[in-house]
XYZ file of C-alpha atoms in Angstrom:
661
model
C -18.740 163.410 108.182
C -19.747 162.605 111.955
C -19.083 164.143 114.915
C -16.154 161.493 115.518
C -15.255 161.467 111.929
C -11.420 161.084 110.896
C -10.970 165.020 110.250
C -12.247 165.879 114.051
C -8.844 164.034 115.178
C -6.325 167.067 115.605
C -3.072 167.388 117.856
C -2.770 170.675 119.886
C 0.367 172.464 120.322
C 2.635 172.975 123.531
C 0.650 176.831 123.925
C -2.588 175.087 123.438
C -2.052 172.337 125.464
C -0.966 174.358 128.424
C -3.729 177.055 128.120
C -6.429 174.605 127.481
C -5.496 172.010 130.126
C -3.640 173.951 132.240
C -4.893 171.418 135.393
C -2.924 168.370 133.555
C 0.278 170.536 134.250
C -0.303 172.934 137.448
C -2.315 170.741 138.883
C -5.692 172.539 138.754
C -6.537 176.040 137.037
C -7.299 177.467 140.768
C -5.273 179.889 142.523
C -3.063 176.701 143.671
C -2.319 175.812 140.011
C -1.447 179.563 139.429
C 0.866 179.227 142.169
C 2.641 176.265 140.627
C 4.114 178.675 137.888
C 5.643 180.488 141.072
C 7.188 177.445 142.761
C 8.588 175.896 139.410
C 10.577 179.258 138.397
C 11.785 179.278 142.198
C 13.173 175.378 141.393
C 14.928 176.380 138.729
C 16.869 179.188 140.581
C 17.378 176.551 143.567
C 18.786 173.813 141.101
C 21.433 176.364 139.826
C 22.246 177.018 143.841
C 22.780 172.956 144.029
C 24.810 172.705 140.974
C 26.849 175.288 142.709
C 26.159 178.922 141.241
C 24.303 181.640 143.066
C 23.600 181.780 146.723
C 20.415 184.219 146.654
C 17.229 184.377 145.259
C 14.807 186.944 145.070
C 11.446 186.487 144.893
C 8.904 189.888 144.555
C 4.919 190.024 144.958
C 3.459 193.073 143.029
C 0.252 194.782 143.610
C -1.037 193.707 140.361
C -0.335 190.097 141.236
C 2.522 189.480 139.303
C 5.856 187.809 140.315
C 9.341 188.618 139.680
C 12.047 185.919 140.517
C 15.793 186.779 140.592
C 18.736 184.728 140.991
C 22.991 185.077 140.682
C 23.705 182.078 138.988
C 24.972 181.369 135.638
C 21.896 182.672 133.501
C 19.613 180.313 131.483
C 20.904 179.687 128.285
C 18.584 181.550 125.506
C 20.948 181.408 122.389
C 21.063 179.189 119.333
C 21.170 175.438 119.880
C 23.036 173.812 116.866
C 21.916 170.415 117.873
C 18.285 171.404 118.271
C 18.461 173.747 115.398
C 16.440 176.079 117.679
C 17.026 178.811 119.989
C 17.308 177.720 123.440
C 14.665 179.865 124.558
C 12.540 178.237 122.698
C 13.439 174.857 124.039
C 12.868 176.284 127.901
C 10.092 178.387 127.615
C 8.155 177.555 124.426
C 8.177 173.886 124.848
C 7.277 171.201 127.273
C 9.153 168.024 127.701
C 12.699 170.131 126.754
C 15.419 171.473 129.076
C 18.559 171.102 130.524
C 18.002 168.621 133.443
C 17.887 165.561 131.290
C 21.652 165.281 131.842
C 22.533 163.604 135.430
C 25.852 165.255 135.302
C 24.358 168.891 134.732
C 22.027 168.786 137.634
C 22.435 165.828 139.748
C 19.694 166.279 142.392
C 17.603 168.992 140.473
C 14.344 169.886 141.930
C 12.886 169.633 138.304
C 13.049 166.921 135.898
C 10.306 167.006 133.640
C 11.258 170.194 131.350
C 7.805 171.740 131.991
C 8.134 174.316 134.721
C 9.613 177.371 132.745
C 7.352 176.486 129.998
C 4.301 176.147 131.884
C 4.928 179.521 133.185
C 5.503 181.225 130.000
C 2.755 179.459 128.247
C -0.203 180.268 131.006
C 1.061 184.083 131.582
C -0.819 186.999 130.682
C 2.653 188.753 129.811
C 6.170 187.865 130.978
C 9.826 189.444 130.490
C 13.169 187.609 130.779
C 16.437 188.954 131.416
C 19.537 186.861 131.123
C 23.175 187.676 131.910
C 25.420 185.063 130.820
C 28.622 184.840 129.114
C 29.195 188.993 128.603
C 25.890 189.549 127.116
C 22.312 190.528 128.325
C 19.304 189.137 126.554
C 15.851 190.666 126.997
C 12.737 188.517 125.684
C 9.116 189.674 126.184
C 6.364 187.142 125.907
C 2.445 187.609 125.609
C -0.322 184.972 125.981
C 2.507 182.763 125.711
C 3.801 183.997 122.318
C 6.959 185.766 121.830
C 6.274 189.390 121.087
C 9.090 190.811 118.377
C 12.615 189.718 118.730
C 15.183 188.655 121.279
C 17.520 191.520 122.262
C 20.951 191.233 122.950
C 23.693 193.411 124.078
C 27.067 193.169 125.633
C 27.789 194.428 129.250
C 30.764 195.249 131.085
C 33.359 192.776 132.577
C 32.186 191.395 135.846
C 28.639 192.170 135.502
C 26.644 189.949 137.869
C 25.383 187.168 135.647
C 21.940 185.425 136.728
C 17.999 185.198 135.265
C 15.096 187.328 135.935
C 11.697 186.275 134.980
C 8.437 188.558 135.792
C 5.285 187.272 135.046
C 1.726 187.525 135.645
C -0.823 184.252 135.716
C -3.287 185.063 132.939
C -6.946 184.961 134.226
C -7.820 183.816 130.660
C -6.022 180.368 132.413
C -6.434 180.161 136.074
C -9.436 181.424 137.732
C -7.633 183.607 140.282
C -3.913 184.761 140.681
C -4.008 186.510 143.888
C -2.427 184.330 146.526
C -1.912 185.100 150.379
C 1.328 186.325 151.444
C 1.856 183.267 153.508
C 2.240 181.045 150.288
C 5.319 182.567 149.615
C 6.798 182.687 153.379
C 5.779 178.911 153.715
C 7.652 177.917 150.371
C 10.514 180.130 150.852
C 10.830 178.552 154.582
C 10.679 175.151 153.175
C 13.282 175.922 150.637
C 16.158 177.678 153.269
C 15.481 174.328 155.510
C 16.461 172.188 152.995
C 19.083 174.550 151.064
C 21.548 175.224 153.990
C 23.766 178.320 152.704
C 21.025 180.002 150.412
C 19.447 182.974 151.398
C 15.877 183.845 149.964
C 14.918 187.316 149.867
C 10.812 187.617 149.794
C 9.461 191.437 149.062
C 5.894 191.355 149.465
C 2.826 193.973 147.842
C 3.950 196.363 150.534
C 7.326 196.446 149.275
C 8.465 194.841 152.974
C 11.216 192.288 152.637
C 11.903 189.304 154.665
C 14.836 186.601 154.590
C 15.116 182.950 154.889
C 18.496 181.263 155.721
C 19.410 178.196 157.535
C 23.278 177.746 157.985
C 22.854 173.824 159.034
C 19.618 173.159 157.463
C 17.445 170.881 158.862
C 19.505 170.615 162.185
C 18.896 174.141 162.956
C 15.017 173.626 161.843
C 14.644 170.713 164.198
C 15.770 173.026 167.217
C 13.241 175.716 166.012
C 10.509 173.229 165.755
C 11.382 171.428 169.002
C 10.971 175.003 171.023
C 13.174 173.137 173.638
C 10.612 171.240 174.998
C 12.233 167.862 173.690
C 13.078 165.281 176.304
C 15.912 163.259 173.906
C 19.060 165.042 172.274
C 18.510 165.811 168.522
C 19.767 163.223 166.501
C 21.335 163.816 162.669
C 21.861 161.033 160.536
C 23.406 161.163 156.832
C 24.037 158.462 154.186
C 24.151 157.694 150.228
C 23.381 154.900 148.228
C 22.951 153.356 144.970
C 20.286 151.419 143.812
C 16.934 150.851 141.264
C 13.272 150.493 141.791
C 13.381 147.333 139.433
C 15.529 144.978 138.305
C 14.800 145.984 135.015
C 15.341 149.691 135.689
C 18.550 151.295 135.817
C 20.618 152.175 138.790
C 20.563 156.215 140.270
C 22.177 157.717 143.123
C 20.300 158.738 145.928
C 21.351 161.134 149.483
C 19.370 160.965 152.618
C 19.537 163.160 155.509
C 17.410 162.742 158.304
C 16.797 164.746 161.968
C 14.772 163.674 164.973
C 13.781 163.855 168.230
C 11.268 163.313 170.669
C 9.236 165.457 172.238
C 6.050 165.579 174.370
C 4.453 168.680 173.344
C 5.256 169.135 169.687
C 4.838 166.248 166.896
C 6.111 166.831 163.220
C 6.656 164.552 160.623
C 8.014 166.714 157.499
C 9.728 165.374 154.225
C 11.332 166.636 151.700
C 12.785 165.664 148.266
C 15.240 167.565 146.096
C 14.273 170.614 148.112
C 10.617 170.185 147.250
C 8.300 170.121 150.318
C 6.339 166.732 150.139
C 2.766 167.576 151.235
C 1.820 164.045 151.136
C 4.897 162.332 151.428
C 5.075 159.037 149.816
C 8.218 156.761 150.269
C 10.045 159.007 153.195
C 6.804 158.778 154.790
C 5.914 155.219 154.772
C 10.097 154.815 155.450
C 9.971 156.534 158.783
C 6.503 154.928 159.787
C 7.762 151.404 158.931
C 11.533 151.852 160.531
C 10.087 153.390 163.872
C 7.126 151.144 164.720
C 9.223 148.286 164.158
C 12.210 149.525 165.835
C 10.344 150.930 168.766
C 8.304 147.828 168.991
C 10.749 145.384 169.320
C 12.613 147.737 172.020
C 9.206 147.545 173.992
C 9.503 143.772 173.800
C 12.842 142.942 174.737
C 12.130 145.415 177.971
C 9.174 143.263 178.555
C 6.737 146.313 178.922
C 3.899 145.237 177.269
C 0.705 144.100 179.308
C -0.320 140.475 179.019
C -2.033 140.070 175.475
C -1.425 143.820 174.871
C -1.772 144.656 171.260
C 1.273 146.433 170.012
C 1.995 149.954 169.593
C 1.122 151.518 166.072
C 3.148 154.782 164.263
C 0.143 157.053 165.295
C 1.318 156.019 169.288
C 4.924 157.334 168.104
C 3.873 160.071 166.427
C 2.262 161.992 169.151
C 6.049 162.534 170.602
C 8.040 162.653 167.183
C 9.491 165.361 165.899
C 11.210 164.470 162.351
C 12.602 165.789 158.917
C 13.967 164.023 156.220
C 15.471 165.839 152.789
C 16.355 162.886 150.434
C 18.015 163.454 146.901
C 18.039 161.309 144.060
C 18.845 161.162 140.242
C 15.938 159.602 139.201
C 12.587 160.880 140.895
C 9.248 159.270 140.499
C 6.533 161.637 141.348
C 3.225 161.341 141.821
C 2.475 164.315 139.505
C 3.683 167.624 138.190
C 2.880 169.253 141.722
C 5.284 167.101 143.197
C 3.595 166.651 146.849
C 4.723 162.947 146.907
C 7.611 160.535 145.473
C 7.303 156.645 144.776
C 10.586 155.669 144.493
C 10.549 152.016 145.856
C 14.169 151.637 146.569
C 14.171 155.120 148.698
C 11.638 153.837 150.380
C 13.356 150.201 151.121
C 16.560 151.724 151.570
C 15.516 154.513 154.180
C 13.587 152.065 155.782
C 16.289 149.516 156.306
C 18.939 152.634 157.207
C 16.878 153.631 160.236
C 16.089 150.465 161.508
C 19.551 149.979 161.845
C 20.508 153.329 163.188
C 17.323 153.145 165.642
C 18.852 150.259 167.011
C 22.460 151.565 167.228
C 20.445 154.770 168.882
C 18.904 152.680 171.640
C 21.744 150.511 172.866
C 24.004 153.675 173.188
C 21.716 155.900 174.544
C 19.627 153.503 177.155
C 18.458 155.969 179.174
C 16.997 158.153 176.565
C 15.770 154.660 175.090
C 13.621 154.021 178.475
C 12.096 157.692 178.257
C 11.190 156.585 175.080
C 9.387 153.468 175.756
C 7.830 155.237 178.862
C 6.366 157.921 176.388
C 5.031 155.803 174.010
C 3.258 153.356 176.403
C 1.669 156.471 177.563
C 0.897 157.732 174.475
C -0.430 154.590 173.377
C -2.744 153.962 176.511
C -4.452 157.127 176.512
C -4.935 156.619 172.430
C -6.919 153.801 173.848
C -8.867 155.262 176.458
C -9.496 158.047 174.173
C -11.173 155.353 171.620
C -13.034 154.090 174.328
C -14.614 157.456 175.053
C -14.976 157.876 171.504
C -17.262 154.636 171.171
C -18.977 155.807 174.456
C -19.955 159.015 173.178
C -20.979 157.634 169.889
C -23.421 155.083 171.571
C -24.443 157.564 174.202
C -25.493 160.346 171.633
C -26.468 158.609 168.515
C -28.765 156.449 170.520
C -31.964 158.724 171.017
C -30.517 160.989 168.085
C -33.297 162.671 165.450
C -36.879 163.895 166.104
C -38.302 160.172 166.968
C -36.731 158.768 169.983
C -35.929 155.288 169.667
C -36.198 154.922 173.680
C -37.487 156.883 176.447
C -35.464 159.204 178.022
C -35.632 159.213 181.898
C -37.110 162.483 183.254
C -37.848 163.704 179.690
C -41.644 165.224 179.143
C -41.664 165.376 175.405
C -44.487 167.310 173.605
C -46.452 166.745 170.645
C -43.234 166.263 168.003
C -45.915 164.514 165.470
C -47.884 167.967 164.697
C -45.425 170.968 165.784
C -42.631 172.210 163.831
C -39.228 172.864 165.343
C -39.533 176.360 165.831
C -42.641 176.286 167.979
C -41.217 173.400 170.242
C -39.364 174.692 173.558
C -37.401 172.259 176.314
C -37.858 173.757 179.471
C -34.957 172.537 181.399
C -35.961 173.294 185.255
C -34.330 173.381 188.827
C -35.733 170.801 191.161
C -38.001 167.923 191.148
C -41.006 169.980 192.875
C -40.649 172.828 190.424
C -40.456 170.930 187.224
C -43.655 168.951 188.400
C -45.608 172.145 188.784
C -44.125 173.124 185.307
C -45.060 170.134 183.375
C -48.351 170.197 184.953
C -48.985 174.050 183.934
C -47.427 173.867 180.328
C -48.798 173.692 176.887
C -47.731 169.933 176.530
C -48.176 170.626 172.799
C -45.292 172.728 172.107
C -43.000 172.706 175.378
C -40.881 169.738 176.608
C -39.839 169.903 180.360
C -36.864 168.142 181.719
C -35.449 168.449 185.486
C -32.127 168.811 186.606
C -31.221 166.257 189.098
C -27.883 165.906 191.037
C -25.190 167.976 190.547
C -24.360 169.315 186.966
C -21.040 170.106 185.460
C -20.251 173.788 186.021
C -17.094 175.017 184.408
C -15.136 175.208 181.371
C -12.433 173.221 182.217
C -15.053 170.212 182.129
C -14.163 167.477 179.616
C -16.469 165.371 177.054
C -15.407 162.581 179.712
C -17.198 164.731 182.141
C -20.273 165.350 180.411
C -20.446 161.508 179.580
C -20.397 161.085 183.480
C -22.825 163.760 184.391
C -26.183 162.130 184.479
C -28.187 166.073 184.070
C -26.037 167.171 181.109
C -26.376 163.939 179.094
C -30.091 163.991 179.452
C -30.228 167.474 177.907
C -28.053 166.284 175.637
C -30.214 163.269 174.599
C -33.534 165.327 174.846
C -32.520 167.998 172.210
C -30.998 164.681 169.799
C -28.415 166.405 168.458
C -25.300 165.812 170.141
C -22.291 167.786 171.234
C -19.685 169.559 169.777
C -16.006 168.449 170.253
C -14.009 171.182 172.074
C -11.008 172.447 170.085
C -8.573 171.515 172.761
C -10.159 167.748 172.958
C -10.420 167.182 168.757
C -7.104 165.827 168.496
C -8.551 162.878 170.763
C -11.642 162.381 168.593
C -10.212 162.940 165.413
C -12.802 160.842 163.802
C -16.000 161.472 165.665
C -18.583 163.623 164.290
C -21.484 164.155 167.191
C -23.256 167.223 166.663
C -25.577 167.016 163.808
C -28.019 169.903 163.995
C -30.676 168.268 161.301
C -31.351 166.209 164.529
C -32.306 168.863 166.934
C -35.636 168.217 168.594
C -36.568 171.683 170.224
C -36.041 174.777 168.549
C -35.419 177.125 171.664
C -34.282 176.031 174.915
C -35.494 177.924 178.161
C -33.578 177.615 181.420
C -35.992 178.177 184.371
C -34.138 178.404 187.735
C -35.098 179.794 190.862
C -34.262 183.639 190.765
C -31.934 183.432 194.037
C -28.305 183.414 193.870
C -28.105 179.357 193.992
C -30.541 179.342 190.860
C -28.495 181.867 188.954
C -25.541 179.903 189.537
C -26.900 177.017 188.283
C -28.542 179.191 185.181
C -24.870 180.206 184.136
C -23.452 176.869 184.343
C -26.092 175.470 181.716
C -25.327 178.218 179.689
C -21.717 177.896 180.612
C -22.241 174.207 178.988
C -23.927 175.178 175.898
C -21.252 177.881 175.377
C -18.738 175.285 175.170
C -20.313 171.647 174.203
C -23.441 173.243 171.818
C -22.229 176.932 170.763
C -23.884 176.233 167.392
C -27.153 176.752 169.479
C -25.909 179.693 171.496
C -24.708 181.295 167.924
C -28.186 181.058 166.248
C -29.894 182.743 169.795
C -31.746 179.677 170.552
C -30.910 179.580 174.443
C -33.162 181.882 176.697
C -33.183 182.236 180.646
C -36.652 182.534 181.949
C -37.563 185.198 184.606
C -39.187 184.137 187.614
C -40.995 186.369 190.525
C -39.070 186.795 193.573
C -41.520 188.344 195.536
C -45.579 187.886 196.544
C -47.484 190.879 197.533
C -50.521 189.735 199.313
C -53.217 192.600 199.237
C -56.520 190.940 200.206
C -57.376 187.910 199.007
C -55.089 188.574 195.552
C -51.894 187.734 195.059
C -49.423 189.838 193.181
C -45.966 188.789 191.851
C -42.577 191.145 191.504
C -39.932 189.862 189.388
C -37.427 192.035 191.287
C -36.354 194.476 193.593
C -37.050 197.649 191.516
C -40.695 196.274 190.131
C -41.571 195.608 193.869
C -41.009 198.745 195.456
C -42.943 200.234 192.282
C -45.697 198.182 193.255
C -45.614 198.937 197.330
C -45.221 202.319 196.277
C -48.419 202.378 194.063
C -50.262 200.353 196.786
C -49.163 202.869 199.772
C -50.835 205.741 197.395
C -53.631 204.017 197.634
C -53.645 203.357 201.486
C -54.278 199.489 200.832
C -52.710 197.335 203.402
C -50.510 194.496 202.075
C -47.838 191.865 202.921
C -44.838 190.971 201.239
C -43.235 187.729 201.015
C -39.979 186.495 199.440
C -40.528 183.426 196.856
C -38.040 180.863 197.958
C -38.333 179.289 194.804
C -40.254 177.982 191.721
C -41.819 174.830 193.929
C -43.824 177.350 195.734
C -46.039 178.896 192.522
C -49.185 176.850 191.928
C -50.250 175.838 188.953
C -52.162 179.051 187.383
C -49.239 181.254 188.957
C -46.650 179.344 187.484
C -48.275 179.597 183.719
C -49.398 183.193 184.089
C -45.885 184.591 185.307
C -43.243 181.921 184.274
C -44.535 179.971 180.826
C -47.052 181.931 179.067
C -45.797 183.076 175.909
C -48.050 185.961 176.405
C -47.002 187.318 179.881
C -43.850 185.685 180.530
C -40.521 187.411 180.963
C -37.370 185.614 178.932
C -34.054 186.902 178.691
C -32.853 185.942 175.262
C -29.055 185.568 174.706
C -28.426 187.439 171.502
C -24.740 186.401 170.055
C -22.928 188.461 168.056
C -19.764 187.419 166.326
C -18.128 190.559 166.936
C -18.247 189.885 170.864
C -16.246 186.317 170.823
C -13.337 187.716 172.225
C -15.010 189.305 174.959
C -17.319 186.248 175.610
C -14.305 183.915 175.504
C -12.946 186.654 178.539
C -15.681 186.826 180.725
C -16.342 182.964 180.520
C -12.529 181.977 181.410
C -12.481 184.325 184.038
C -16.249 183.419 185.774
C -16.318 180.147 184.545
C -12.304 178.910 183.656
C -9.589 177.582 185.713
C -8.031 181.077 186.422
C -9.461 181.340 190.260
C -6.920 184.048 191.155
C -8.075 185.944 187.945
C -11.752 185.185 189.190
C -11.160 186.931 193.065
C -9.306 189.760 191.295
C -12.651 190.571 188.841
C -14.705 189.685 191.911
C -12.982 192.218 193.726
C -12.984 194.857 191.541
C -16.356 194.376 190.617
C -18.533 192.879 193.209
C -17.931 194.258 196.698
C -20.425 192.398 198.450
C -19.335 188.857 198.227
C -16.504 186.750 200.412
C -13.715 185.803 198.641
C -13.237 182.808 200.769
C -15.896 181.326 199.244
C -14.837 181.483 195.406
C -13.377 178.359 193.935
């Protein structure tokens, strides 16, 4: 018989289906899939609370990566089921698509409706222990590798014993790739569940046996107030309604419930949606409804007030989202999830009804609150204009930074004296950034033009951490360096929000393997060197981390002995030379070199550029110094002027503080 013959076709048992194809049911076979088992068991206990049973759930995560969930609800039915001819524990824990939530009367707004969660957990576990107390009895079940060990144990308990279900299991590493979960996965999920189940307390016990509680007495209203951080510029609004409808004419009607809390905030922006207590990571129907309704209502409001400029494009939801904090919590007796992970719902009726309801409520809100309506319009238009300006800047960045990317320049860069790009490797090539045209001309004439490129700084260079991407684009010396290097800039963290879709830095396009800063050795030259290092620290940190930035030391003193010239880089070296000359009773003259432009070609090569004789400070980056680097850069080149003055006062005694800015 061939490989695909009749006898090659077989069906899988539920246990085999889960253990061989767990991603189909858990959304993956990685640690995210394994964590789905925890969410499913918690969902069952939460559904019991929503049905009016048990107001406390405890979850414990043990050092062996096993998990235990305990509730104080009615206790899961595990005894004989006459209608099915099986024990209920077989249906709930060992069978897919079986459970008690198919009846809307039992769980009107259940989180889990597919009859998969409990079975997924047990069938994919290495071991599992179930203890149920209900109807005056305690039942104990033990499972191994998704199979029952022995028989169910049953014993009578004293009257008044707390009912409930306890499940303790460990996701099997034969099924999942990992079963070690970050603690924040538990705390984030329990926080979410507490938000949408007001009055239900969650207790989490971590691997160190530390305990934390999650509880919101007023649900999403309390949560909205927490999110706002007292920075909202409109008062929180809470809306609640119910509806009955259908997703399609030939589909049955179902009941739905809606809770919405929102406010406008200049500093915080959040859109979160929950459905039947499940956090909708990707939203789906509720997100779409919020976007459609708020965009329509606020656009209509702006038009009615005549606030759009002539021929101005209308707002988008992005402009609103920058100042909106909104939480939706919906429930329905019929739910269409995108998949078993329940990260988005697709109910058409929920989307259509919520869109219509929010449009009507927002119209009423704007009429009844004209002062707040004006503030909202003003802020949304500010967001819009800022976004449009950022987009223009983004396109400008793209145009300026990508026009000369790569090793071979598409057009000549003004003032750049390139080296031989065709016959050298990246690591051989050095870009010398020098102060002033005179010095750079000498440098260009003195260099090894095979491996050394030169670029002179003309005009004022940006000089502190507060400089923005826009400042860089408008600063000719900075743009010259960027274009000469060819790799673009890295968008600083504080500006990434305005450049979400911009990728400007590409190390593959780097044209020079090393950058050498060559400035005069006086205080002014040192200041320019620091400004350049700060620029690389903020806009090209990768080059700094790869130790590609260097500072060339230049002679500060010239000592003339007869017809011979000696050069010293600093005071110490000068004194040592003088001491040596004095010991030989030689006559000499000492002069200060005011700038690199005073050096002739031979001296420049021998004392500044020659790899055999030059002195260069290589800026060595070590990750463990990150915090110290941040500290000193912010003190010396940031916006904290008072902090800089205090630092100088404590560490540098000869400087006039009135000159510090």
